[in-house]
Coordinates of C-alpha atoms in Angstrom, one line a residue:
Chain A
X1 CA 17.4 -6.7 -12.4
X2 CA 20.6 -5.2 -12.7
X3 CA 22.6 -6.0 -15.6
X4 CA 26.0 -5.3 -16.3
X5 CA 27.6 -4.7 -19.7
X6 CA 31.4 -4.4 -20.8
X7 CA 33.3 -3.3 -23.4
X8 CA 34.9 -3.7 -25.3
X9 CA 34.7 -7.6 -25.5
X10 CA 38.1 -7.9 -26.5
X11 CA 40.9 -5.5 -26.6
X12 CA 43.9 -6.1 -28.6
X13 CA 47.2 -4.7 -27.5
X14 CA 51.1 -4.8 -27.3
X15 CA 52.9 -4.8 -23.6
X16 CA 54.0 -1.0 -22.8
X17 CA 50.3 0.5 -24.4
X18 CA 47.4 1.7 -22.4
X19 CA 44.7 -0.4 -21.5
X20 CA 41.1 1.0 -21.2
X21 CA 38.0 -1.1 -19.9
X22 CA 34.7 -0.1 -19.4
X23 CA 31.7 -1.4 -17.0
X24 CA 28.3 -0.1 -17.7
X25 CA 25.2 -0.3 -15.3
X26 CA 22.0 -0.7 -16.7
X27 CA 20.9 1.4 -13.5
X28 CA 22.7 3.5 -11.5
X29 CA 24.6 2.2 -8.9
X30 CA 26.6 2.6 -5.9
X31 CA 30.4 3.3 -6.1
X32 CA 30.7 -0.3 -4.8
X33 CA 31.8 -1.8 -8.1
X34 CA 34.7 -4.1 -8.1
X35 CA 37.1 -5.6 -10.8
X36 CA 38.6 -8.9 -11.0
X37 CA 41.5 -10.3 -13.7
X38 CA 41.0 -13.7 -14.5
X39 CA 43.8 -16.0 -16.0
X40 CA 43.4 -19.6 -17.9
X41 CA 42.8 -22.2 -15.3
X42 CA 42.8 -19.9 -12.1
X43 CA 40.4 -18.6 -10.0
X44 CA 39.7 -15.0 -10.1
X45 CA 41.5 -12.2 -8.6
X46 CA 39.9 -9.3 -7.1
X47 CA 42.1 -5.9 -8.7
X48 CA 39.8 -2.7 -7.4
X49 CA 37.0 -2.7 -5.2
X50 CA 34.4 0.5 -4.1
X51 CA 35.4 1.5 -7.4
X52 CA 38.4 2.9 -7.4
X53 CA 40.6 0.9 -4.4
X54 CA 43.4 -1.4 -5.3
X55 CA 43.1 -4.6 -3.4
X56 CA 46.1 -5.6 -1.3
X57 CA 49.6 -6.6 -3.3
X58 CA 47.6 -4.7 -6.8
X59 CA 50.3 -2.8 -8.8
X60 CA 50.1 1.1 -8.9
X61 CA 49.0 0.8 -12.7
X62 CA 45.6 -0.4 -12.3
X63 CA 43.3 1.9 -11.4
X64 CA 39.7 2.1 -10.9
X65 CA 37.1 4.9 -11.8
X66 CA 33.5 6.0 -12.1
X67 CA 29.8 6.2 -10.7
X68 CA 26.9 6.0 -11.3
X69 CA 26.0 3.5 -14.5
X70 CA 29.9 4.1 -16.1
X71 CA 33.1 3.1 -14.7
X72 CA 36.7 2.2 -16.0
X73 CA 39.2 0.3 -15.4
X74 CA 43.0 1.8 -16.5
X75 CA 45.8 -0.6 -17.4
X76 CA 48.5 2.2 -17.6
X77 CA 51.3 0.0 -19.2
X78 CA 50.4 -3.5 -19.7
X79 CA 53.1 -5.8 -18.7
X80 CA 53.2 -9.0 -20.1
X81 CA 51.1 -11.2 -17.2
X82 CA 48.1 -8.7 -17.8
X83 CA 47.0 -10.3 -20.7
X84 CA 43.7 -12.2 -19.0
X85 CA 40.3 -11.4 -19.1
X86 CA 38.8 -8.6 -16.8
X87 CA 35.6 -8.8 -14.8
X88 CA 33.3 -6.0 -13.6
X89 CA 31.3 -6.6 -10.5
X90 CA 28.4 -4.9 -8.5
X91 CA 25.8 -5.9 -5.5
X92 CA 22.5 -4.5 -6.2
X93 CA 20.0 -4.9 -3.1
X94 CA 21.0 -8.6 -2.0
X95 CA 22.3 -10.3 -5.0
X96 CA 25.4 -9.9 -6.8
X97 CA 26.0 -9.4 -10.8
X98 CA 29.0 -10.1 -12.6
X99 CA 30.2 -8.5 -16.7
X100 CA 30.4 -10.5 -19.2
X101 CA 34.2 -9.9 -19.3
X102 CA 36.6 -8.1 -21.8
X103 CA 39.6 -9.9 -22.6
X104 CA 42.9 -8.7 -23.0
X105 CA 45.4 -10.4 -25.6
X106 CA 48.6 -9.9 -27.9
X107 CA 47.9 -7.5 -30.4
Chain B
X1 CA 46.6 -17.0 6.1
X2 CA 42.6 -17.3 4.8
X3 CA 42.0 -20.5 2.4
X4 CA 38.8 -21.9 0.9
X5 CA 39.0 -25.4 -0.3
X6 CA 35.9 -26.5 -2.5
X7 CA 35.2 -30.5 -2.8
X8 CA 32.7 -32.7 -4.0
X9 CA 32.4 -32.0 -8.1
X10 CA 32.3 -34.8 -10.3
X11 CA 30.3 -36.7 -13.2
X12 CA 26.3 -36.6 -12.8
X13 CA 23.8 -37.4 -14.6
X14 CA 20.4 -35.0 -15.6
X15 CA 18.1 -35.1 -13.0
X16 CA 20.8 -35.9 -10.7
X17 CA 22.2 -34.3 -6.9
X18 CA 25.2 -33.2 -5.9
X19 CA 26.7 -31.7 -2.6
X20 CA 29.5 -28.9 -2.6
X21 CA 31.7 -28.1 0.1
X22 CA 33.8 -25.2 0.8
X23 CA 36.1 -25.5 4.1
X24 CA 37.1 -22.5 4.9
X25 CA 40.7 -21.4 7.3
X26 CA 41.9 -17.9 8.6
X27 CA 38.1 -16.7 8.7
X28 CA 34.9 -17.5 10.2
X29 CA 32.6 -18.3 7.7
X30 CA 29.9 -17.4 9.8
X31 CA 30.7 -14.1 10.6
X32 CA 30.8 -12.6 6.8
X33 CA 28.6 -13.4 3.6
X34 CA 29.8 -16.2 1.9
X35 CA 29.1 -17.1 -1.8
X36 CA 29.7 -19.5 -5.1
X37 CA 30.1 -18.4 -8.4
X38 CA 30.3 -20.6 -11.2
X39 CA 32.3 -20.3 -14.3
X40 CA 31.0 -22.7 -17.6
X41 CA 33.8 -24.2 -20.0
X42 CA 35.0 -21.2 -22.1
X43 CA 32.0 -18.3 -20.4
X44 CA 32.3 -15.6 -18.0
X45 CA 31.9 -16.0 -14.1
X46 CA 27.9 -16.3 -12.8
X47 CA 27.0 -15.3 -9.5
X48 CA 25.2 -18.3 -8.2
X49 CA 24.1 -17.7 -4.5
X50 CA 25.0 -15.8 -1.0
X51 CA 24.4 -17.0 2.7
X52 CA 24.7 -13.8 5.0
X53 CA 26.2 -14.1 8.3
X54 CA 22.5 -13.1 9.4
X55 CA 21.1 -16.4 7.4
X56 CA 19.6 -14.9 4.7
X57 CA 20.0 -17.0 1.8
X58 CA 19.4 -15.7 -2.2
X59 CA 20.0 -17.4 -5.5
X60 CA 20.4 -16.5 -9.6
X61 CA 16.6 -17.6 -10.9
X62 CA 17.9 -20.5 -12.7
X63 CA 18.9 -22.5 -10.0
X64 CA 16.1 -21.1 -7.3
X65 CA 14.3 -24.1 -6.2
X66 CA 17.3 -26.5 -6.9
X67 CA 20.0 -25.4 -5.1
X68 CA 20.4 -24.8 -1.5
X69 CA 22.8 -23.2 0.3
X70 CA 23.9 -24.0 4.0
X71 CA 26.6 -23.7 6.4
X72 CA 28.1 -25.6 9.2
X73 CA 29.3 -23.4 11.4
X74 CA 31.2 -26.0 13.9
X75 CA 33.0 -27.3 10.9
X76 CA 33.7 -23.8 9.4
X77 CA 32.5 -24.7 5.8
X78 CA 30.2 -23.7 3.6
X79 CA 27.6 -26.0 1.2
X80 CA 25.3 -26.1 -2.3
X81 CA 23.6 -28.6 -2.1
X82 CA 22.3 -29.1 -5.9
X83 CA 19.5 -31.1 -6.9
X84 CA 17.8 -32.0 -10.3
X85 CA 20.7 -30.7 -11.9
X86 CA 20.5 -29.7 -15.8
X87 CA 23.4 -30.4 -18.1
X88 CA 23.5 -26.4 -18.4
X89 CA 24.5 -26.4 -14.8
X90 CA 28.2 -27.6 -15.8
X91 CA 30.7 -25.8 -14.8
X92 CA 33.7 -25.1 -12.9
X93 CA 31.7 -23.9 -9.1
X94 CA 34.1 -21.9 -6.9
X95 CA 33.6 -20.4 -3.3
X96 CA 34.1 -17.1 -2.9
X97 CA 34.0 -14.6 0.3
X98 CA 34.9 -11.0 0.7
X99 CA 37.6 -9.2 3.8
X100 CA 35.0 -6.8 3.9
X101 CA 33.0 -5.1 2.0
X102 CA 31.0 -6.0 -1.7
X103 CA 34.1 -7.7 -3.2
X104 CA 35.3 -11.3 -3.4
X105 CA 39.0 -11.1 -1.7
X106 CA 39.0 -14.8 -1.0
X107 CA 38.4 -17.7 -3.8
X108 CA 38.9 -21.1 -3.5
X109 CA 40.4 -23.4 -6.2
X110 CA 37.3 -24.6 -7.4
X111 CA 35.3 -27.8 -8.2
X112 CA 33.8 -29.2 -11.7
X113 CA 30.7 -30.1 -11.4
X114 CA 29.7 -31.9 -15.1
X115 CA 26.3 -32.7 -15.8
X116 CA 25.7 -35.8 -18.2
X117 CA 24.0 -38.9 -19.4

């Protein structure tokens, strides 16, 4: 059973810094990993897919990276409607697996 | 413009059934996977089940056996049917399908689903 793991849970930060999640596998894994940025009350939103693609309408500063059992998602400037939680995502075989989510808040 | 709409959630008791609908607009729901996740008050998102356009069905282990999914492909929607349902089955249940691909592009608004006595 795949299981995936993130980190850190929470990340505390001001708007303008650098945000750095991580995703890891507990077996390797395709490049199809996705990301998704979830806000109080809404349903998710998918950010990245295969890894490293930005979905459609995704700003420039999130990026996606990584194989194998480690990726990362890159926050390069976090503007103020970042703040949110952030889940990795991964089909192994037929089913699917999701992180147990970092969340991103006001330092 | 693609929509999912869930319906259906409400108050149950343990032991109880309940019936989830998705209707879906802009897509064909049988002509891609289609799958609900469900989200408990204050956790993470759970992957909960996938129908492939083949008709494969698959399932988390703790609701295999309970839950079934289904589609209706003249009425373009998407089902769980969820029997003996377990207060630890509470949760917000959303529908969720991909544009192509292994990611969810398309969620709907979702549905609460509260198991109680």
């Amino acid at each position: 059973e795949l299981v995936l793991t993130q980190s850190p849970a929470t990340l505390s930060l001001s708007p303008g810094e650098r945000a750095t999640l991580s995703c890891r596998a507990s077996q390797k894994i395709s490049s199809y990993l996705a990301w998704y940025q979830q806000k109080p009350g809404q349903a998710p939103r998918l950010l990245i897919y295969d890894s490293s693609k930005r979905a459609t309408g995704i700003p420039a500063r999130f990026s996606g990276s990584g194989s194998g059992t480690d990726f990362t998602l890159t926050i390069s400037s976090l503007e103020p409607e970042d703040f949110a939680v952030y889940y990795c995502h991964q089909r192994s075989n037929w089913v699917f697996t999701f992180g147990p989510g970092t969340k991103v808040d006001f330092k | 413009e693609v929509q999912l709409v869930e319906s259906g959630g409400g108050l149950v008791q343990p032991g109880g059934s309940l019936r989830l609908s998705c209707a879906a607009s802009g897509f064909i729901v049988s002509g891609r996977y289609m799958n609900w996740v469900r989200q408990a008050p204050g956790k993470g998102l759970e992957w909960v089940s996938v129908i492939y356009s083949g008709g494969s069905t698959y399932y988390v282990d703790s609701v295999t056996g309970r839950f079934t999914i289904s589609r209706d492909n003249s009425k373009n929607t998407l089902f769980l049917q969820m029997n003996n349902l377990r207060p630890e089955d509470t949760a917000v249940y959303y529908c969720a399908a991909p544009k192509t691909g292994d990611a969810f592009d398309y969620w709907g608004q979702g549905t609460l689903v509260t198991v109680s006595s």
